[in-house]
Coordinates of C-alpha atoms and ligand atoms in Angstrom, one line a residue:
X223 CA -8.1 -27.8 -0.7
X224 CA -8.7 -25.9 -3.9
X225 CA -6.4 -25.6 -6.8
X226 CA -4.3 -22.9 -7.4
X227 CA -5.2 -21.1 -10.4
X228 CA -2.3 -19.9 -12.8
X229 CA -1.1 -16.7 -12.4
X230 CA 0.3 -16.3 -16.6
X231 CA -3.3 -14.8 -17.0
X232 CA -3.7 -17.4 -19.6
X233 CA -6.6 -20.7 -19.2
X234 CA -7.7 -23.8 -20.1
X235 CA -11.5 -22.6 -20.1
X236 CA -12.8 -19.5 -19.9
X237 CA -16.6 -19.3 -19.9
X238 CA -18.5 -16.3 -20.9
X239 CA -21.8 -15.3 -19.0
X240 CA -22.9 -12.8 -21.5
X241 CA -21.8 -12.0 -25.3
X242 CA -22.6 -8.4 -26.3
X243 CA -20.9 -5.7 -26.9
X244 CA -18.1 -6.1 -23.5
X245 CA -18.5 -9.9 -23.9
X246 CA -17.8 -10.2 -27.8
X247 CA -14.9 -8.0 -27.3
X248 CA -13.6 -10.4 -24.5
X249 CA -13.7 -13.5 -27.1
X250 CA -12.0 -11.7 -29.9
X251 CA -9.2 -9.8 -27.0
X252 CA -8.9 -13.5 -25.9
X253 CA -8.8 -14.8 -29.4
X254 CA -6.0 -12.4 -30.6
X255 CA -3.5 -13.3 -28.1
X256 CA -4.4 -16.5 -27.0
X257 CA -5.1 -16.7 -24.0
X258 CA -7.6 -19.0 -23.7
X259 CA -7.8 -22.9 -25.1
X260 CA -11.7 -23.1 -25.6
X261 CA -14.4 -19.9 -24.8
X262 CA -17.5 -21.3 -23.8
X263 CA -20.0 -19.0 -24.1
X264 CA -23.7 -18.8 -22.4
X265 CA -26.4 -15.7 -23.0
X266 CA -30.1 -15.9 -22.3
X267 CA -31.8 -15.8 -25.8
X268 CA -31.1 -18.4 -29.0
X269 CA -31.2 -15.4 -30.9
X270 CA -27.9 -13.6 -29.3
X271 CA -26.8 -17.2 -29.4
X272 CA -26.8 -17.7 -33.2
X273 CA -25.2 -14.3 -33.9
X274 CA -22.3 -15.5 -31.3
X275 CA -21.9 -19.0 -33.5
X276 CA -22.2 -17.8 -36.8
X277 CA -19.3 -14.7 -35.9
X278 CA -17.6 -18.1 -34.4
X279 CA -16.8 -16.3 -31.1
X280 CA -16.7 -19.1 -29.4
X281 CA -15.9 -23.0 -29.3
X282 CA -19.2 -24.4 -27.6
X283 CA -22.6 -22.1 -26.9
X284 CA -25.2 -22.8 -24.7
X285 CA -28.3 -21.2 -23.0
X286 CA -27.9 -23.5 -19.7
X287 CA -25.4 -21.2 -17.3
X288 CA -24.4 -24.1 -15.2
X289 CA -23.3 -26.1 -18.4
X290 CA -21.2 -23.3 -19.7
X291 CA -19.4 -23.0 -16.0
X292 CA -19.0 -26.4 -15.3
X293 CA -14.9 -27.3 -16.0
X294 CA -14.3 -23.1 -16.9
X295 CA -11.2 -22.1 -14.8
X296 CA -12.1 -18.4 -15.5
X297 CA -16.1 -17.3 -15.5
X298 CA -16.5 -13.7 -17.0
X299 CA -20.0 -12.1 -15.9
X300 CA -21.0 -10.0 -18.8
X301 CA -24.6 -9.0 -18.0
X302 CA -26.1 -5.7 -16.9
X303 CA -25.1 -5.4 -13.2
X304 CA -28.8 -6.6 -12.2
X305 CA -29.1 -9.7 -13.8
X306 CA -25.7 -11.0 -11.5
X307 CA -27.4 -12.1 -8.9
X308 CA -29.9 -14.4 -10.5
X309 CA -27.6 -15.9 -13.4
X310 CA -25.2 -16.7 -10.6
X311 CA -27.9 -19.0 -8.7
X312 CA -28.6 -20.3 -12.0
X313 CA -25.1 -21.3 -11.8
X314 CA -25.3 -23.2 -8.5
X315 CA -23.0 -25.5 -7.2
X316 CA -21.7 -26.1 -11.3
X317 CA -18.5 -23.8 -10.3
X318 CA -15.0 -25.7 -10.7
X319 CA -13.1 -26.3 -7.7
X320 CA -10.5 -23.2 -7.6
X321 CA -12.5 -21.2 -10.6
X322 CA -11.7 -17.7 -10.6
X323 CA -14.8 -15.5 -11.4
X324 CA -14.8 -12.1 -12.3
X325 CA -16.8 -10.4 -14.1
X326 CA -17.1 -6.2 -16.2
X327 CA -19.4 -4.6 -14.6
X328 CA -19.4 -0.9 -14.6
X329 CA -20.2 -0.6 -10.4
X330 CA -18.6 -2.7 -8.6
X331 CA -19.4 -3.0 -4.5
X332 CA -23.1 -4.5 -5.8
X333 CA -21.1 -7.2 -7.7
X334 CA -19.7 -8.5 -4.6
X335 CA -23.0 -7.6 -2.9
X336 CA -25.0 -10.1 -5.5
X337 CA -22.8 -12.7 -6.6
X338 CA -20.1 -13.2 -3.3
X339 CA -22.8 -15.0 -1.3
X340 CA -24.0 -17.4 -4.1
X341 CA -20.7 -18.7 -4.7
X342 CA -19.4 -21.7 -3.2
X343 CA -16.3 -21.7 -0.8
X344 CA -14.1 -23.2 -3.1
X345 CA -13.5 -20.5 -5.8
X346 CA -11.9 -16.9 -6.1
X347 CA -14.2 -13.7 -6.7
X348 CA -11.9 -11.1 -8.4
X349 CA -14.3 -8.2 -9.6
X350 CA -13.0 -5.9 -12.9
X351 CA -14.5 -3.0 -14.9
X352 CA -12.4 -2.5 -18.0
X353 CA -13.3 1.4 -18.6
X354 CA -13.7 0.8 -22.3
X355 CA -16.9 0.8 -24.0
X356 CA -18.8 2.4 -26.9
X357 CA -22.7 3.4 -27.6
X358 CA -23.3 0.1 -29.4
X359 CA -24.6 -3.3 -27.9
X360 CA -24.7 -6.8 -28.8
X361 CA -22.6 -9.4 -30.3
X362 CA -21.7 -7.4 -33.4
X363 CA -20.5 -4.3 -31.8
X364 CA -17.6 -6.0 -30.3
X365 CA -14.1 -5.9 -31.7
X366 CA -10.6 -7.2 -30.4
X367 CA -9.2 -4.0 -29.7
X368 CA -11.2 -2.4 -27.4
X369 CA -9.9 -2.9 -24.3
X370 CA -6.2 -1.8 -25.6
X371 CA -4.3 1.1 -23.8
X372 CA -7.7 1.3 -22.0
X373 CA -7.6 0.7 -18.1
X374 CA -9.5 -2.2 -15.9
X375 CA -10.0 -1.6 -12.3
X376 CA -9.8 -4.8 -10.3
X377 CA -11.3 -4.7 -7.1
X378 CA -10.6 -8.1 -5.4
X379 CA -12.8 -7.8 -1.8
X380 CA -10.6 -8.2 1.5
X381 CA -8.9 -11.8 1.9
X382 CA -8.7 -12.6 -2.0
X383 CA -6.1 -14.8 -2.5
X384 CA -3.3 -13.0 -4.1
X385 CA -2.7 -15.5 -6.6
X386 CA -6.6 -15.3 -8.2
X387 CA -5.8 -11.4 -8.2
X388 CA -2.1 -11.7 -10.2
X389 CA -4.3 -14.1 -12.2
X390 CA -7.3 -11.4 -13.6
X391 CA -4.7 -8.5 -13.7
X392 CA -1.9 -10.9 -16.3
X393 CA -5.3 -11.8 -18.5
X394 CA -5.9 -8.3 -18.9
X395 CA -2.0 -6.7 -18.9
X396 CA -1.7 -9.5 -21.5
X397 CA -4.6 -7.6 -23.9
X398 CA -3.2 -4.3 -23.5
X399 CA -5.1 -3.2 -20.7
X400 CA -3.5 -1.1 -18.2
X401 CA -4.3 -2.4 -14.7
X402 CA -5.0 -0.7 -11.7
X403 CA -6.3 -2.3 -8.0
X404 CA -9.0 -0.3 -5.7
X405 CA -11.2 -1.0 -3.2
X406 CA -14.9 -1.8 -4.5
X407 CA -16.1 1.6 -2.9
X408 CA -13.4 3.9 -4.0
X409 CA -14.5 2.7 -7.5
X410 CA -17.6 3.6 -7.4
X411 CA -17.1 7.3 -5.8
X412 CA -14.3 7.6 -8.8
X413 CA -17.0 6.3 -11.8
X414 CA -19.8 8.3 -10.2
X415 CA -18.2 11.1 -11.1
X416 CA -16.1 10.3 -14.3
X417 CA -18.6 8.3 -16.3
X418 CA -22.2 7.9 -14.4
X419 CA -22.7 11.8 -13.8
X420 CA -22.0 12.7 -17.5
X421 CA -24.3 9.9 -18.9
X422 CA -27.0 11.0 -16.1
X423 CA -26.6 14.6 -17.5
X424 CA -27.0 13.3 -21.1
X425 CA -29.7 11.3 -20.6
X426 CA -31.7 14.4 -19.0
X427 CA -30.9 17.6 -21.9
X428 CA -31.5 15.1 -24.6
X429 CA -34.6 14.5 -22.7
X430 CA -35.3 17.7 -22.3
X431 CA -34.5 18.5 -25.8
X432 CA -37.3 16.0 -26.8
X433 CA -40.0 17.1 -24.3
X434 CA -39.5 20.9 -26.3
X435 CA -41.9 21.6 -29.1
X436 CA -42.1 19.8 -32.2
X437 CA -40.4 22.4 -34.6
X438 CA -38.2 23.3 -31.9
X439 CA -37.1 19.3 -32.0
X440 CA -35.8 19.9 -35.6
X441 CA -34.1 22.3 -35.2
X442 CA -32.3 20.5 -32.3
X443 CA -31.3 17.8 -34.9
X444 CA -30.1 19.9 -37.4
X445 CA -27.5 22.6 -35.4
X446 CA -26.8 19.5 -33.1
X447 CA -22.8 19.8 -34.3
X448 CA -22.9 22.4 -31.5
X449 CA -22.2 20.4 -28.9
X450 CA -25.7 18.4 -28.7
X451 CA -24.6 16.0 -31.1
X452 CA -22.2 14.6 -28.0
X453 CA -25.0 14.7 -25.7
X454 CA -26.6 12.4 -28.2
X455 CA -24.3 9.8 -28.7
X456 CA -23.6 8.8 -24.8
X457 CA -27.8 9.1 -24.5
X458 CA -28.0 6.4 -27.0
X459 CA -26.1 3.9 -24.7
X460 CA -28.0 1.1 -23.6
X461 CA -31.0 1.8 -21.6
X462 CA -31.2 -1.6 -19.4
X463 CA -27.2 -1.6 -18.6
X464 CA -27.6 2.6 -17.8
X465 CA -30.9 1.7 -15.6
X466 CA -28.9 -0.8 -14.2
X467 CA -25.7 1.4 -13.1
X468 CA -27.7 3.9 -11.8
X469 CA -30.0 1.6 -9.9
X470 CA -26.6 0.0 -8.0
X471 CA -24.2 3.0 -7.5
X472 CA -27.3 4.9 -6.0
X473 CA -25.3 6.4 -2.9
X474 CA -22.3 7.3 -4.7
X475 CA -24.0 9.0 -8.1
X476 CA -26.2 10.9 -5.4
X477 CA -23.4 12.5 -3.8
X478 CA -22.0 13.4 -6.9
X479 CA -25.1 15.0 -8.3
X480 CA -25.7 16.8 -5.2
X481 CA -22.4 18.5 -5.5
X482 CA -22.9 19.2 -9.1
X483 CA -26.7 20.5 -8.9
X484 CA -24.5 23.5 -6.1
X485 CA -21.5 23.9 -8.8
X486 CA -24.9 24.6 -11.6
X487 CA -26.6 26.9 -9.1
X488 CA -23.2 28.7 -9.0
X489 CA -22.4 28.9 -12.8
X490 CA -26.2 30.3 -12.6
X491 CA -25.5 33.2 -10.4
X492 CA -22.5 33.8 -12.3
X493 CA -24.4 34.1 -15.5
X494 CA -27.1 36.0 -13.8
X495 CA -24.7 38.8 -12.0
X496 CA -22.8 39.1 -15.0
X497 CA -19.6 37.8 -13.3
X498 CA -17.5 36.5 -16.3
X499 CA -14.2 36.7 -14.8
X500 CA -15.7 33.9 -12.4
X501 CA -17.2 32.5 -15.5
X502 CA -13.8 32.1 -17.9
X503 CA -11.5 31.5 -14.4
X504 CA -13.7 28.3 -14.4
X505 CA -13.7 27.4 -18.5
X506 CA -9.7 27.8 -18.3
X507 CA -9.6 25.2 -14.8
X508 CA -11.8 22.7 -17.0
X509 CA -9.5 23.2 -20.1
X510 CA -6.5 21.9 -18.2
X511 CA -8.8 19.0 -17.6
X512 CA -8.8 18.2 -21.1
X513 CA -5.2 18.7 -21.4
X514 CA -4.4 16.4 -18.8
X515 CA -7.2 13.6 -20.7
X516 CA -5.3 14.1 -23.9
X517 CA -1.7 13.5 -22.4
X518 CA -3.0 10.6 -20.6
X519 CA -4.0 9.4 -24.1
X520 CA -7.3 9.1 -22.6
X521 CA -8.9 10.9 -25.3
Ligands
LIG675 P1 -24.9 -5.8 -24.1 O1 -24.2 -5.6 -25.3 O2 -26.3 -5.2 -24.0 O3 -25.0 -7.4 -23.8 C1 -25.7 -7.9 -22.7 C2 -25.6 -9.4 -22.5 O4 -26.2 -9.7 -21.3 C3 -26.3 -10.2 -23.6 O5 -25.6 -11.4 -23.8 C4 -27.7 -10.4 -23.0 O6 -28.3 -11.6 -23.5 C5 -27.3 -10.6 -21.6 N1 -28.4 -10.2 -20.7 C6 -29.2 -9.0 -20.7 N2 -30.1 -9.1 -19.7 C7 -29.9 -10.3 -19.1 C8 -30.6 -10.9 -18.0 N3 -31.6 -10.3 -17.3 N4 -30.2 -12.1 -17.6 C9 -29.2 -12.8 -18.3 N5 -28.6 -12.2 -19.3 C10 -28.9 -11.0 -19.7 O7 -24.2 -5.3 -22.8 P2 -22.6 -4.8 -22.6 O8 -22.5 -3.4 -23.1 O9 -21.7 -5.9 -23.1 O10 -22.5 -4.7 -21.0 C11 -22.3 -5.9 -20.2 C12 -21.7 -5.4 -18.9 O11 -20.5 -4.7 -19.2 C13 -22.6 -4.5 -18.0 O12 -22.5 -5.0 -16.7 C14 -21.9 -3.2 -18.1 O13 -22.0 -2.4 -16.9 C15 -20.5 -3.5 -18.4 N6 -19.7 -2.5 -19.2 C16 -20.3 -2.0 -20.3 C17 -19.6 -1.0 -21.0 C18 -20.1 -0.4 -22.2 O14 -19.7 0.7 -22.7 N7 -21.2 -0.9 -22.8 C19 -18.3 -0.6 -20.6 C20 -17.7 -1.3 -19.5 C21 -18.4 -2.2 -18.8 P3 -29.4 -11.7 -24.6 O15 -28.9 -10.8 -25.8 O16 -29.3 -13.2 -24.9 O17 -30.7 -11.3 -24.0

């Protein structure tokens, strides 16, 4: 029978499958309010590796995944969603008996999808996505604050034992995350919409904006403060983690789009039949929006 893991959301050994910029955060959170004895941390290249020692993130560092696992009572996937699968093979049969492992991505029905079936009987998958984040990737870009007044959605799949669950939430109540559990689906309808439609849409006008004509280019750069310059900032996220999201929440960021490309065709006839009173009706609706963002101190 497996160990029971403590529910005080604080461990022994905590391993880290990934250390950029959600996986440096995760070390200095953990660091900050101790709730780990030793971070052992694992990434793919000696390069991210040797940024990770000499910022001292961790307590050991290795580029062998099943030697960073091994003994870990809590394993942390922080890769793009689509490397899951294949670092959790890698993994193999090095898992602790009664190991909780959870991991950040930003879709969450694919985690369980990729890395459920590689894991052995013996330990607890509780899925998370802590909706903080910035632009920047990497070891550097982390900082120990990030995920505070932020939320993380836990999604623990049917039949989780409730004691891994209390587990993941604590460690990440304890650095000042507000917690909320859903179902891996309902997560990904909700994200579609909040966070993977508005990065799609970036991602295509600053295209555009770079497919236009050269002179017209600089011109873009320099008036960007109206409202391009945002644009620009969420389409200079990382392209492999973006490709990644998209790729995995394909049914969900579908719908969405397909309901926004009808809402555009809309605003379009609006425009074109010079209906502002449709037009401002909708820019006041949007504006409440915002007000309820800012109360939420979600801003
Ligand atoms: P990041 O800064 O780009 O770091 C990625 C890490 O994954 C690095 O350690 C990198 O290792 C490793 N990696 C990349 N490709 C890999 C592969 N094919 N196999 C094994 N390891 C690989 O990424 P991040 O922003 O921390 O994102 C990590 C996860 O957090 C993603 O699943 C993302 O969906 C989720 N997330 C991100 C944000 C955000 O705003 N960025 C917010 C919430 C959740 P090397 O450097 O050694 O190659």
């Amino acid at each position: 029978m497996s160990k029971e893991p403590e529910a005080d959301g604080r461990f022994s050994r905590v391993a880290l499958m990934g250390i950029g910029l959600i996986g440096s955060s995760l070390a200095r959170a953990m660091r900050k309010h101790n709730l780990a004895d030793h971070i052992a941390i694992y990434t793919r290249r000696e390069e991210t590796l040797n940024t990770a020692r000499e910022l001292g993130l961790g307590d050991s560092y290795s580029t062998d995944p099943a030697d960073v696992v091994t003994d870990a009572d809590l394993v942390i996937f922080c890769v793009p969603v689509g490397a899951n699968a294949a670092l959790a093979t890698q993994c193999g049969s090095a898992f602790k008996a009664g190991a909780i492992i959870s991991d950040v991505g930003s879709v969450k029905k694919a985690v369980i999808r990729d890395i459920g079936p590689v894991l052995p009987d013996r330990v607890h998958l509780v899925p998370a996505h802590p909706i903080a984040g910035t632009e920047y990737s990497g070891p550097e870009a982390g900082f120990a604050t990030l995920f505070q007044g932020r939320w993380c959605i836990v999604t623990p799949p049917p039949g989780t034992q409730e004691q891994a669950t209390r587990s993941v939430v604590r460690f990440w109540e304890r650095m000042g995350s507000m917690v909320a559990e859903m179902e891996a689906g309902h997560h990904d309808a909700v994200l579609a919409i909040t966070s993977h439609l508005p990065h799609l849409i970036a991602y295509t006008i600053v295209g555009t904006a770079t497919d236009l004509e050269t002179s017209i280019q600089q011109e873009v750069i320099k008036y960007s403060a109206g409202g391009f310059r945002d644009f620009t900032r969420i389409a200079a996220s990382d392209p492999v983690m973006w490709r990644d999201v998209f790729l995995n929440n394909k049914e969900a960021v579908l719908e969405m789009l397909g309901r926004f490309s009808e809402d555009l065709s809309a605003v379009q006839r609006m425009i074109r039949w010079g209906e502002g009173d449709k037009l401002e009706e909708l820019f006041h609706r949007t504006g409440e929006i915002r007000r309820g963002v800012i109360e939420a101190k979600q801003a």
